[in-house]
CSV table of C-alpha atoms in Angstrom, one decimal:
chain,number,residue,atom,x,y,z
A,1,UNK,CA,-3.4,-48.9,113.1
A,2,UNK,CA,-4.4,-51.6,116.0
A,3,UNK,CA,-2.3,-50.8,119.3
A,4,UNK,CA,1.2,-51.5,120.3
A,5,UNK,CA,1.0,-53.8,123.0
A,6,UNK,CA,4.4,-52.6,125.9
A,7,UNK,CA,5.4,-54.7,128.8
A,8,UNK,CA,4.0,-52.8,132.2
A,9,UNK,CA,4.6,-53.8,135.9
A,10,UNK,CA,1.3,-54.6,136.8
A,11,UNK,CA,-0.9,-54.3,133.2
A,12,UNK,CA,0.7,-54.0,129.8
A,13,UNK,CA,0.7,-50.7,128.3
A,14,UNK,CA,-1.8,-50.4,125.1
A,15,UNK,CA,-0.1,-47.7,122.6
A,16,UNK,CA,-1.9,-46.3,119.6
A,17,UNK,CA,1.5,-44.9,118.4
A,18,UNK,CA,4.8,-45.9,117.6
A,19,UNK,CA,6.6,-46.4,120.5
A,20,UNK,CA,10.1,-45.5,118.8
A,21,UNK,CA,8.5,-41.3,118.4
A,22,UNK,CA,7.0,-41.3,122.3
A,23,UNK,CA,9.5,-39.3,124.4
A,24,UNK,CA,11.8,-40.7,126.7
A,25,UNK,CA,10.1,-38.8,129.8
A,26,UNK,CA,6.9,-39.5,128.4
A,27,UNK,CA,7.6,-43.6,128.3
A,28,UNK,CA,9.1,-43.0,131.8
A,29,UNK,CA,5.9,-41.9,132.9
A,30,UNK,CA,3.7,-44.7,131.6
A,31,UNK,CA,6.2,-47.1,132.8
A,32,UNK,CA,5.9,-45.5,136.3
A,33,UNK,CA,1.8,-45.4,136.0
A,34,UNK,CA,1.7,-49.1,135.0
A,35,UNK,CA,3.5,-49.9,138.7
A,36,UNK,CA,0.4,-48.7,140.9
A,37,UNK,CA,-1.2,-51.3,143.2
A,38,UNK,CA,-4.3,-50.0,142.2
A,39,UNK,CA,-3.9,-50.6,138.0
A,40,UNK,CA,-6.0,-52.1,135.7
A,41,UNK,CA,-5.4,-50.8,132.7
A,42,UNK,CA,-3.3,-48.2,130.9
A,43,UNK,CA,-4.1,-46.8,127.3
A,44,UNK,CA,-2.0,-44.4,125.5
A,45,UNK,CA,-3.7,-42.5,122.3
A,46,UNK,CA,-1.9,-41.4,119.4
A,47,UNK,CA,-1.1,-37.5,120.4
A,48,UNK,CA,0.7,-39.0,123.6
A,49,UNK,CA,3.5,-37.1,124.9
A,50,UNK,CA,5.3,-35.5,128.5
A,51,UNK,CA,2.7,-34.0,131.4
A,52,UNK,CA,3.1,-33.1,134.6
A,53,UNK,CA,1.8,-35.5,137.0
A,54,UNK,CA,0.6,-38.0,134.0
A,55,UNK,CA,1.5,-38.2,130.5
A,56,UNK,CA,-0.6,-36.3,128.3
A,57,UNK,CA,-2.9,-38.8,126.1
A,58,UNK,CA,-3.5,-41.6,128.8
A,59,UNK,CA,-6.4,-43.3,129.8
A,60,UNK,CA,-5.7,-44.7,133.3
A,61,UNK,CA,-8.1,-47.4,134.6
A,62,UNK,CA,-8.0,-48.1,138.2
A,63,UNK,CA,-9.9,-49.6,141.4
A,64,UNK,CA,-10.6,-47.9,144.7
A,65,UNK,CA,-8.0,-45.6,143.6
A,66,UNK,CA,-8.0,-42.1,141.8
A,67,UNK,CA,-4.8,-40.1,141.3
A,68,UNK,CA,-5.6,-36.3,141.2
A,69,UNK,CA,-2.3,-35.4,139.4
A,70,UNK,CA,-3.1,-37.8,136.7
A,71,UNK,CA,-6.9,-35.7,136.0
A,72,UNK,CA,-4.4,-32.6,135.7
A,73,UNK,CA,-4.9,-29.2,137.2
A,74,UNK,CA,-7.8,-28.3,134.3
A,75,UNK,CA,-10.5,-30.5,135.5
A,76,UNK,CA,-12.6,-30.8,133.1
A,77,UNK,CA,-11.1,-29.5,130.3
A,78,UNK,CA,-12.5,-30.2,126.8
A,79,UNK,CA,-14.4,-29.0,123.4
A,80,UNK,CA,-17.3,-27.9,122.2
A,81,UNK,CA,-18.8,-27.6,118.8
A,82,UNK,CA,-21.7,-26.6,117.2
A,83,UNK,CA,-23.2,-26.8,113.1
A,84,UNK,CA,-24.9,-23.6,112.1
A,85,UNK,CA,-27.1,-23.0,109.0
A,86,UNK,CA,-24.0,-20.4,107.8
A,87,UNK,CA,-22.3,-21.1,104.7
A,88,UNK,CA,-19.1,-19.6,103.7
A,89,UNK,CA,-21.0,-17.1,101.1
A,90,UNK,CA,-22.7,-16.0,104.1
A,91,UNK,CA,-18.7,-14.5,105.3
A,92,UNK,CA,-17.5,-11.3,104.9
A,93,UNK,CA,-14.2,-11.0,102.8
A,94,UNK,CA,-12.5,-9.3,106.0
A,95,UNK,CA,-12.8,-11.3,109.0
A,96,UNK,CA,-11.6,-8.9,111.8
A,97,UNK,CA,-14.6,-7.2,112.6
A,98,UNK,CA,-16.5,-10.4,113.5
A,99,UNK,CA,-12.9,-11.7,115.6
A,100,UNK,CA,-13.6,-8.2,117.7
A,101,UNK,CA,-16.8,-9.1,118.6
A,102,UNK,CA,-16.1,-12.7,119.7
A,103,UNK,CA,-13.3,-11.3,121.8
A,104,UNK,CA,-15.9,-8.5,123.0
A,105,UNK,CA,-18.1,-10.9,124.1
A,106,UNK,CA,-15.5,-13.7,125.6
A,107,UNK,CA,-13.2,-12.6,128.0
A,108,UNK,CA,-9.9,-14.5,127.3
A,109,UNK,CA,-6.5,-15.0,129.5
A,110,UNK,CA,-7.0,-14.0,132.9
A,111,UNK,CA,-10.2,-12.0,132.2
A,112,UNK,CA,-13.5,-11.9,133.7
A,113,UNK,CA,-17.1,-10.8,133.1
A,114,UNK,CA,-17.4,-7.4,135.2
A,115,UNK,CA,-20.5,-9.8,136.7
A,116,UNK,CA,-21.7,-13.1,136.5
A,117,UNK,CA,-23.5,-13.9,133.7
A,118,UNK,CA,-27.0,-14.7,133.8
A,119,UNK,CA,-27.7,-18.1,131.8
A,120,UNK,CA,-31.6,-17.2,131.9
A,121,UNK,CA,-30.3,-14.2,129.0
A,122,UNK,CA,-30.0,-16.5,126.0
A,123,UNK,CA,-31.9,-17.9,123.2
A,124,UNK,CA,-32.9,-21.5,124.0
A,125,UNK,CA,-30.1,-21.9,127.0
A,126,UNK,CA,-31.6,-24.3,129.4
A,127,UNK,CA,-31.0,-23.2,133.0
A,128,UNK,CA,-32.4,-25.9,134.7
A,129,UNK,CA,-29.7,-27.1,137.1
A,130,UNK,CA,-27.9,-23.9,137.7
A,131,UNK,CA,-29.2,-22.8,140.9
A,132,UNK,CA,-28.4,-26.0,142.3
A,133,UNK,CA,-25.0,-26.5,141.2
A,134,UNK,CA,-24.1,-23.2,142.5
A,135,UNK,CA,-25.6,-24.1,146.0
A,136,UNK,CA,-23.6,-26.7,145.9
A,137,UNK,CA,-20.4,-24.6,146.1
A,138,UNK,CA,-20.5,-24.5,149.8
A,139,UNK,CA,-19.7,-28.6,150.0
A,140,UNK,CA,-15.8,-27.8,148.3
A,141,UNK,CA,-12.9,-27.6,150.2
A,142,UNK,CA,-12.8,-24.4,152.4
A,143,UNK,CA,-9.7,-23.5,151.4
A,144,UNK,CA,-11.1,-22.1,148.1
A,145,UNK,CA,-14.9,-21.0,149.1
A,146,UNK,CA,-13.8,-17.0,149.3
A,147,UNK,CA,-13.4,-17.9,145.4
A,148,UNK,CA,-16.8,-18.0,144.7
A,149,UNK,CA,-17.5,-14.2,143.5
A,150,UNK,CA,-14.5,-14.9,141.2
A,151,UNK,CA,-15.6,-18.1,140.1
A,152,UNK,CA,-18.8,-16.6,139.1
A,153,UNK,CA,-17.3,-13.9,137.2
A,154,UNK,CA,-15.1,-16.1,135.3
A,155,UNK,CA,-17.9,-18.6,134.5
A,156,UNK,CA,-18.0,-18.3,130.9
A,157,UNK,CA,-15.0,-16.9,129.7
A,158,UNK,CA,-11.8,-18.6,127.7
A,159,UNK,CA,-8.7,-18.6,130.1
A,160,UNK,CA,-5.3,-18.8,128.3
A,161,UNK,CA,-2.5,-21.1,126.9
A,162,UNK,CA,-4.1,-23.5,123.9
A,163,UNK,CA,-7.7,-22.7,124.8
A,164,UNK,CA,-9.4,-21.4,121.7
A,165,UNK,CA,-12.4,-19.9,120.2
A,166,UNK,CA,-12.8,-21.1,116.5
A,167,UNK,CA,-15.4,-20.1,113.5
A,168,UNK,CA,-14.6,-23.1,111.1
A,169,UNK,CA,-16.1,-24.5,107.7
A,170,UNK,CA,-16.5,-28.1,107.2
A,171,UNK,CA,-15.9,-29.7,103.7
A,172,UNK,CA,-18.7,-28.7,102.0
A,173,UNK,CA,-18.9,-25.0,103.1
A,174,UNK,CA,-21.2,-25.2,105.8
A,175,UNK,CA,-20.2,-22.8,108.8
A,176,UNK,CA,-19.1,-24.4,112.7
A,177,UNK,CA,-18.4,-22.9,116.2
A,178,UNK,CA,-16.0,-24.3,118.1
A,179,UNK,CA,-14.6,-24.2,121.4
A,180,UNK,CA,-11.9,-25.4,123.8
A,181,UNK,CA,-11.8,-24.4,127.7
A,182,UNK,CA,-12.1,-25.4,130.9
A,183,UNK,CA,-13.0,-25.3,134.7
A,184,UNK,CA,-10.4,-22.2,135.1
A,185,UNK,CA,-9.0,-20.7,138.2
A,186,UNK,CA,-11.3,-22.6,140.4
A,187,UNK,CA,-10.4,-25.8,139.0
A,188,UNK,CA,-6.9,-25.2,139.3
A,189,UNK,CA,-7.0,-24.2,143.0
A,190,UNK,CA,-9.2,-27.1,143.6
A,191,UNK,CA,-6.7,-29.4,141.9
A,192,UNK,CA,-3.6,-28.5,143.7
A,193,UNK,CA,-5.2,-28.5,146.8
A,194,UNK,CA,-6.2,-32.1,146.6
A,195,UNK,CA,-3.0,-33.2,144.7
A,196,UNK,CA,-1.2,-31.8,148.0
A,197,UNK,CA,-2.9,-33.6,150.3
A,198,UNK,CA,-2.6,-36.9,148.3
A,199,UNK,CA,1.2,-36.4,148.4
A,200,UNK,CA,1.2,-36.4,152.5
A,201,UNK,CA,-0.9,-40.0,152.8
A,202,UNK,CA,1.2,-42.2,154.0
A,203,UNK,CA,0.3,-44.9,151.7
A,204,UNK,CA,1.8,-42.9,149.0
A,205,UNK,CA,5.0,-42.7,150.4
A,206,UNK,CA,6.8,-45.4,148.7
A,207,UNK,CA,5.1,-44.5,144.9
A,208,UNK,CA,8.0,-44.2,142.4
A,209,UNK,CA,6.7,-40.8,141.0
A,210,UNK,CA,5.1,-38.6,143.9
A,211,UNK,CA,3.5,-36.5,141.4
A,212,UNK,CA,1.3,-40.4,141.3
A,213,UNK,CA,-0.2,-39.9,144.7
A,214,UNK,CA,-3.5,-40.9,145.0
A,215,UNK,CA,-7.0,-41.4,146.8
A,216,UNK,CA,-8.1,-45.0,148.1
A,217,UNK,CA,-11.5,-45.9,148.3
A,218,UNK,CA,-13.5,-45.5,151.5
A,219,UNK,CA,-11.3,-42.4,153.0
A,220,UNK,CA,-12.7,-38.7,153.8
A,221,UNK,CA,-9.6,-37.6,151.7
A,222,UNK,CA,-11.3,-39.9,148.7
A,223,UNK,CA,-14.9,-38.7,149.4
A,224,UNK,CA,-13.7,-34.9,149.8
A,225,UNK,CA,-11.5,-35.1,146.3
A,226,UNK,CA,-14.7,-36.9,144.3
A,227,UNK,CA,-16.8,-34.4,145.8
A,228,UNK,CA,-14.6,-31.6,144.5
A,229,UNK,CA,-14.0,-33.4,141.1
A,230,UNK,CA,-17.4,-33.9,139.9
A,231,UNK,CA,-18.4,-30.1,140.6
A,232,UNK,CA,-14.7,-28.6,139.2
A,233,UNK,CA,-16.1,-30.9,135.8
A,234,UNK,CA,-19.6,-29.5,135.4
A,235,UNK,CA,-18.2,-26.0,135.8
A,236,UNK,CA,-16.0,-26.9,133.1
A,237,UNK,CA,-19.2,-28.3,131.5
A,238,UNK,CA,-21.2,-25.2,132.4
A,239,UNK,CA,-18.7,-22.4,131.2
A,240,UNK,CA,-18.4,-24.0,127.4
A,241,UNK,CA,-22.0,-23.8,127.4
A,242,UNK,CA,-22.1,-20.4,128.7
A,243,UNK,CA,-19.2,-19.4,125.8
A,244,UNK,CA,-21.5,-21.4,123.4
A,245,UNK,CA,-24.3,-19.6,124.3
A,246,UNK,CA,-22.7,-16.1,124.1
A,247,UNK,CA,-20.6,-17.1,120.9
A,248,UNK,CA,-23.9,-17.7,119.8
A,249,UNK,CA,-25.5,-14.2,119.9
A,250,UNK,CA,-22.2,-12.8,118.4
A,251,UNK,CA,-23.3,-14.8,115.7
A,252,UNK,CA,-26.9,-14.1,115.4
A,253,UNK,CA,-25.8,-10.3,115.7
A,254,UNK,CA,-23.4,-10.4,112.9
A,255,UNK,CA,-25.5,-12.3,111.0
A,256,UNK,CA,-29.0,-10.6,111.5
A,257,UNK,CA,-30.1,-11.2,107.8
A,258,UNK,CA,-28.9,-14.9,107.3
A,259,UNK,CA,-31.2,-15.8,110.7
A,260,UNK,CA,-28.8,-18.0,111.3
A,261,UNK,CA,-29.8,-21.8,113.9
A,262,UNK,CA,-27.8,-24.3,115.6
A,263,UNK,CA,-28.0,-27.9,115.4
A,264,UNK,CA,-27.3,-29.9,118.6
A,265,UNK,CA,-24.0,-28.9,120.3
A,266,UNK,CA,-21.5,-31.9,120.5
A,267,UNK,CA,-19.3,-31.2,124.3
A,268,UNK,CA,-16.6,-33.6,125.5
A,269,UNK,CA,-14.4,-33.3,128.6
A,270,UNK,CA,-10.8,-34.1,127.9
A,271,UNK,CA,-9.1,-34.3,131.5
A,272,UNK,CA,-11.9,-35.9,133.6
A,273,UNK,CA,-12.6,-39.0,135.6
A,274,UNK,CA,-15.8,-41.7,134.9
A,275,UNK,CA,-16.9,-43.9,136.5
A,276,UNK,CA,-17.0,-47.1,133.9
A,277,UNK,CA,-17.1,-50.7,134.0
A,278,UNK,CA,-15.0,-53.0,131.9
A,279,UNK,CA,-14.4,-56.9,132.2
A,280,UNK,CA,-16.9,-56.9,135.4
A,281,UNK,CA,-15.0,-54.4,137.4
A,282,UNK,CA,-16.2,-51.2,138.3
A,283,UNK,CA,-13.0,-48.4,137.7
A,284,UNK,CA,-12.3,-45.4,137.9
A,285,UNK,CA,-11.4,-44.1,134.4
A,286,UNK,CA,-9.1,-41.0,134.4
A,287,UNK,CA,-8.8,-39.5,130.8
A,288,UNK,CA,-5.6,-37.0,131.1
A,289,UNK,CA,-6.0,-35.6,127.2
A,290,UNK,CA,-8.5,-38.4,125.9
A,291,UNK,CA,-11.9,-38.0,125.1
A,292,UNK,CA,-14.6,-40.5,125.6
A,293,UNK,CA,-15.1,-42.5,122.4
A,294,UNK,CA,-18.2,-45.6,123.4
A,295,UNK,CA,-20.1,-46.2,120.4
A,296,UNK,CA,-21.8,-43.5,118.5
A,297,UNK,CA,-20.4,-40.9,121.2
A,298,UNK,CA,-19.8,-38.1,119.0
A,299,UNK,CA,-15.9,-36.1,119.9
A,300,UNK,CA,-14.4,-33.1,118.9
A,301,UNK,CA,-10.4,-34.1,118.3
A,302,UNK,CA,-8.9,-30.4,117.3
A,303,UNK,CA,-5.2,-29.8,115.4
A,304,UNK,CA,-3.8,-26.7,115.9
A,305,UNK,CA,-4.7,-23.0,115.0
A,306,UNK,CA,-3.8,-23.7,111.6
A,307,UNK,CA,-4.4,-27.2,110.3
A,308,UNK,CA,-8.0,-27.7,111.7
A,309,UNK,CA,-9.9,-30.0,113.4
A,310,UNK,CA,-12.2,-33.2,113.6
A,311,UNK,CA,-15.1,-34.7,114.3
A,312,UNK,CA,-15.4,-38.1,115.2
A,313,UNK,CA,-17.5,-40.5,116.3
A,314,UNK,CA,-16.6,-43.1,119.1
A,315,UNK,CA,-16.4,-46.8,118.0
A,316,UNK,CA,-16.7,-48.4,121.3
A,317,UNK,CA,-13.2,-50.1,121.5
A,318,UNK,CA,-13.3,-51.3,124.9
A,319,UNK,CA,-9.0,-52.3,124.8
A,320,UNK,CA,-8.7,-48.4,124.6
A,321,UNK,CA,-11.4,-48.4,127.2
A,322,UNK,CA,-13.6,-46.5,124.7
A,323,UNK,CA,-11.5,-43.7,124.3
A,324,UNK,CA,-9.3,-41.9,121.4
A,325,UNK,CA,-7.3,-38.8,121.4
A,326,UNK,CA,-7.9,-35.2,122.4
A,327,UNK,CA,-6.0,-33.3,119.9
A,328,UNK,CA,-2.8,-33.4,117.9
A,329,UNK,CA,-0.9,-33.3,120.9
A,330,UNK,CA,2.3,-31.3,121.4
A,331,UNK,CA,5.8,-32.5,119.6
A,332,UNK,CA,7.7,-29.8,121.1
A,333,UNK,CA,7.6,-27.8,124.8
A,334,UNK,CA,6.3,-24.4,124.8
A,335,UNK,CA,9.8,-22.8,125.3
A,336,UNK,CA,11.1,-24.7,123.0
A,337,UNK,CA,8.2,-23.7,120.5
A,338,UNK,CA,9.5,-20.1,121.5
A,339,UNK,CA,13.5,-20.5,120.6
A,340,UNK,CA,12.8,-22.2,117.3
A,341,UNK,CA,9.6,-20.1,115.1
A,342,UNK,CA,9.2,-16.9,115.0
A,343,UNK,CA,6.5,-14.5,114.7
A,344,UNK,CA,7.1,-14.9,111.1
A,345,UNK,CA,6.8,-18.8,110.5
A,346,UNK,CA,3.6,-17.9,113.1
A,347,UNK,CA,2.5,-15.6,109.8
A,348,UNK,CA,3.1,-18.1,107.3
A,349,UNK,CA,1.8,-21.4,108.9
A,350,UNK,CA,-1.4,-19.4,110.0
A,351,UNK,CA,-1.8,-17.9,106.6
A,352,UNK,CA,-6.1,-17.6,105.8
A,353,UNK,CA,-6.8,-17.8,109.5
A,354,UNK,CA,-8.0,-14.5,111.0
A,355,UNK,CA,-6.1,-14.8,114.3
A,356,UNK,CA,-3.5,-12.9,116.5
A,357,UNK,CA,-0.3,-13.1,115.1
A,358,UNK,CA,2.2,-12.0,117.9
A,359,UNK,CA,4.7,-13.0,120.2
A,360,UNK,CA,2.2,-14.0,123.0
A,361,UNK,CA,1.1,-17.2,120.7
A,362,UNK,CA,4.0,-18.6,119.2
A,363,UNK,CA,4.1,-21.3,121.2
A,364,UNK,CA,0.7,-22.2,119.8
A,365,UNK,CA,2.5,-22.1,116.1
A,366,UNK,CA,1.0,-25.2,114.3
A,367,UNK,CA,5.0,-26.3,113.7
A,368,UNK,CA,4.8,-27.2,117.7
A,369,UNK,CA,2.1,-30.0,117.1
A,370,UNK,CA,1.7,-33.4,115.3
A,371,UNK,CA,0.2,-33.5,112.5
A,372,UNK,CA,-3.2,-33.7,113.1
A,373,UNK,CA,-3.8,-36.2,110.2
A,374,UNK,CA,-1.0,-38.9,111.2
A,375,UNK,CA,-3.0,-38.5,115.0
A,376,UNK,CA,-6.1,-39.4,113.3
A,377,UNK,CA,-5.3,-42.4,110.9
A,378,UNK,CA,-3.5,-44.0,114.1
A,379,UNK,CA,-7.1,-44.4,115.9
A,380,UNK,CA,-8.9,-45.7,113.2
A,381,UNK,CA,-10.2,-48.4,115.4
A,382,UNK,CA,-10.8,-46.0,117.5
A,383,UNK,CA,-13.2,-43.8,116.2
A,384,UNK,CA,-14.8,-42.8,112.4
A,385,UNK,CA,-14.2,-39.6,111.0
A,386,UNK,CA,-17.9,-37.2,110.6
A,387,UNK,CA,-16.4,-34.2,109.3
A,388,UNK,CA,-13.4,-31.9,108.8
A,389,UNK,CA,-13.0,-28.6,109.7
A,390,UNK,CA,-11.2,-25.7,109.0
A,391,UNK,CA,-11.0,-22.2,110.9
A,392,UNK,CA,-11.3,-19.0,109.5
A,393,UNK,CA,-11.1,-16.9,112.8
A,394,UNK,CA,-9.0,-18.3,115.5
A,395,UNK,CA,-9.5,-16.3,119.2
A,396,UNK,CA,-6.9,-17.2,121.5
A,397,UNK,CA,-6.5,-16.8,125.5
């Protein structure tokens, strides 16, 4: 489908769905976006639905302005992925053992390394850069430099909610990694600190929505936020290569007689701010559940833990500012995930997946998503389709 073109305040509102199965809340929210002073564009992909701060699958172009709440309290979140030389002849009949491992290896929830992984350890891991992002720590806000030690320990590791680690096939057998995560604790305390400062500047006072406060061009609170950004987004960028690289040797362990290699990792952010330039204006792109999608940019758009995923690559549709949609996106709330499957529709719908199968994820049940097939046939002119894949083992946080 082409988009659905909504009335807005200040810029019409671009839909890739049908505006009749958005939300309520979730309308209100785009609606409330598309009054900003500082708007140039609003896009709305096709797993769109209620977030806090922002709605969830918006692309929010603005000018001199960047509204932290709207990035989301994951900076940097996003996928991922990886083709190995593995076919599914290569795979054991029980799965378990190599689920163990992965979990072994990855610290998930609110788990740590014991210490900080060195990057210099791997196969083929390029380190160049490290040192000096690390050194760079000591620009963030002081409220959250005693982190550090923490922030080291947890560089690398999964976190919890839908953040994943996936062993997938693709149509014709061949074997994928895949992984979602992002910049974890530290990201989050960075986050809130900034969107509570935006909230006390007095030109956001009279915002319809506080929870749209934002930074103006030209201000230490602007320069101090950016700052804090861009770093919160390569950690997020360097802890999914880190969980590449140790999902990786799981692999090459577990595999010792196949020899398994790795193409070319594909990695998109999924919450994260560009800076981009459309129609001869240089913005300020914030992506709140929306990967990049310019053309021949290759994305990773997942389903759930039991339908699969995609990947896709980017057609450069500059009235979605060259973006499509991060994932299925959620139908239903978490708690209301909780009150309506069990642990036996969580059984059922993840039947052939090699994954927990508990109370803890049933709010992660694939019944609490859109289908991810409707998501993708709505962004056809967004991006094309490379491959489809399917996971065998599913680790969750």
């Amino acid at each position: 489908m082409s988009y659905v073109e909504m009335p807005g305040a200040k810029v019409p509102i671009r839909m890739w769905a049908d505006p009749a199965t958005v939300e309520e809340g979730a309308l209100q929210q785009l609606r409330n976006v598309a009054t900003l002073p500082w708007i140039k564009g609003l896009a709305v992909m096709p797993d769109v639905h209620y977030g806090k701060g922002a709605t969830v699958g918006s692309v929010i172009a603005m000018q001199g302005a960047v509204c932290p709440a709207a990035v989301g309290v994951d900076i940097g979140c996003g996928m991922s992925a990886v083709r190995t030389s593995l076919t599914a002849n290569d795979l054991p009949g029980d799965l378990s053992r190599l689920r163990s491992r992965i979990e072994q290896a990855i610290p998930v929830g609110r788990g740590m390394h014991a210490d900080p992984v060195d990057p210099g350890g791997f196969h083929g891991l390029a380190t160049a850069g490290w040192d000096d992002f690390w050194g760079r720590f000591g620009d963030v806000a002081e409220a959250v430099r005693f982190r550090q030690e923490r922030a080291e320990k947890q560089m690398g590791t999964l976190g919890s909610g839908n953040h994943f680690v996936e062993v997938c096939l693709d149509s014709e057998g061949t074997v994928w990694l895949m992984l979602h995560s992002g910049s974890r604790n530290i990201g989050k305390e960075l986050a809130e600190h900034h969107i509570g400062i935006a909230q006390r500047l007095p030109h956001n006072q009279g915002l319809v929505d506080r929870d749209l406060a934002v930074f103006v061009a030209d201000t230490p609170q602007m320069a101090a936020y950016r700052n804090d950004l861009f770093w919160a987004q390569e950690y997020a960028k360097y802890n999914r290569t880190l969980m590449m690289a140790l999902l990786k040797d799981v692999v090459r362990k577990e595999f010792k007689k196949a020899k398994p290699t790795f193409e070319q990792e594909i990695s998109c952010h999924h919450n994260y701010v560009a800076e981009e330039r459309y129609e001869g204006m240089d913005l300020l792109v914030t992506r709140k559940g929306a990967i990049r999608a310019g053309s021949g940019d290759y994305g990773i758009i997942p389903g759930s833990m039991g339908t699969g995923s995609y990947i896709v690559k980017g057609l450069g549709n500059e009235k979605s500012f060259n973006s499509a949609s991060h994932g299925a996106g959620r139908r239903m709330s978490r708690n209301a995930a909780k009150r309506r499957f069990s642990t036996k529709d969580l059984e059922e719908q993840t039947r052939g997946v090699e994954c927990r199968k508990d109370s803890g994820v049933v709010d992660e049940i694939p019944g609490a998503y859109k289908p991810i097939e409707q998501v993708i046939d709505q962004q056809r002119d967004l991006v094309q389709v490379v491959a489809k894949l399917k996971q065998v083992v599913c680790v969750k946080g």
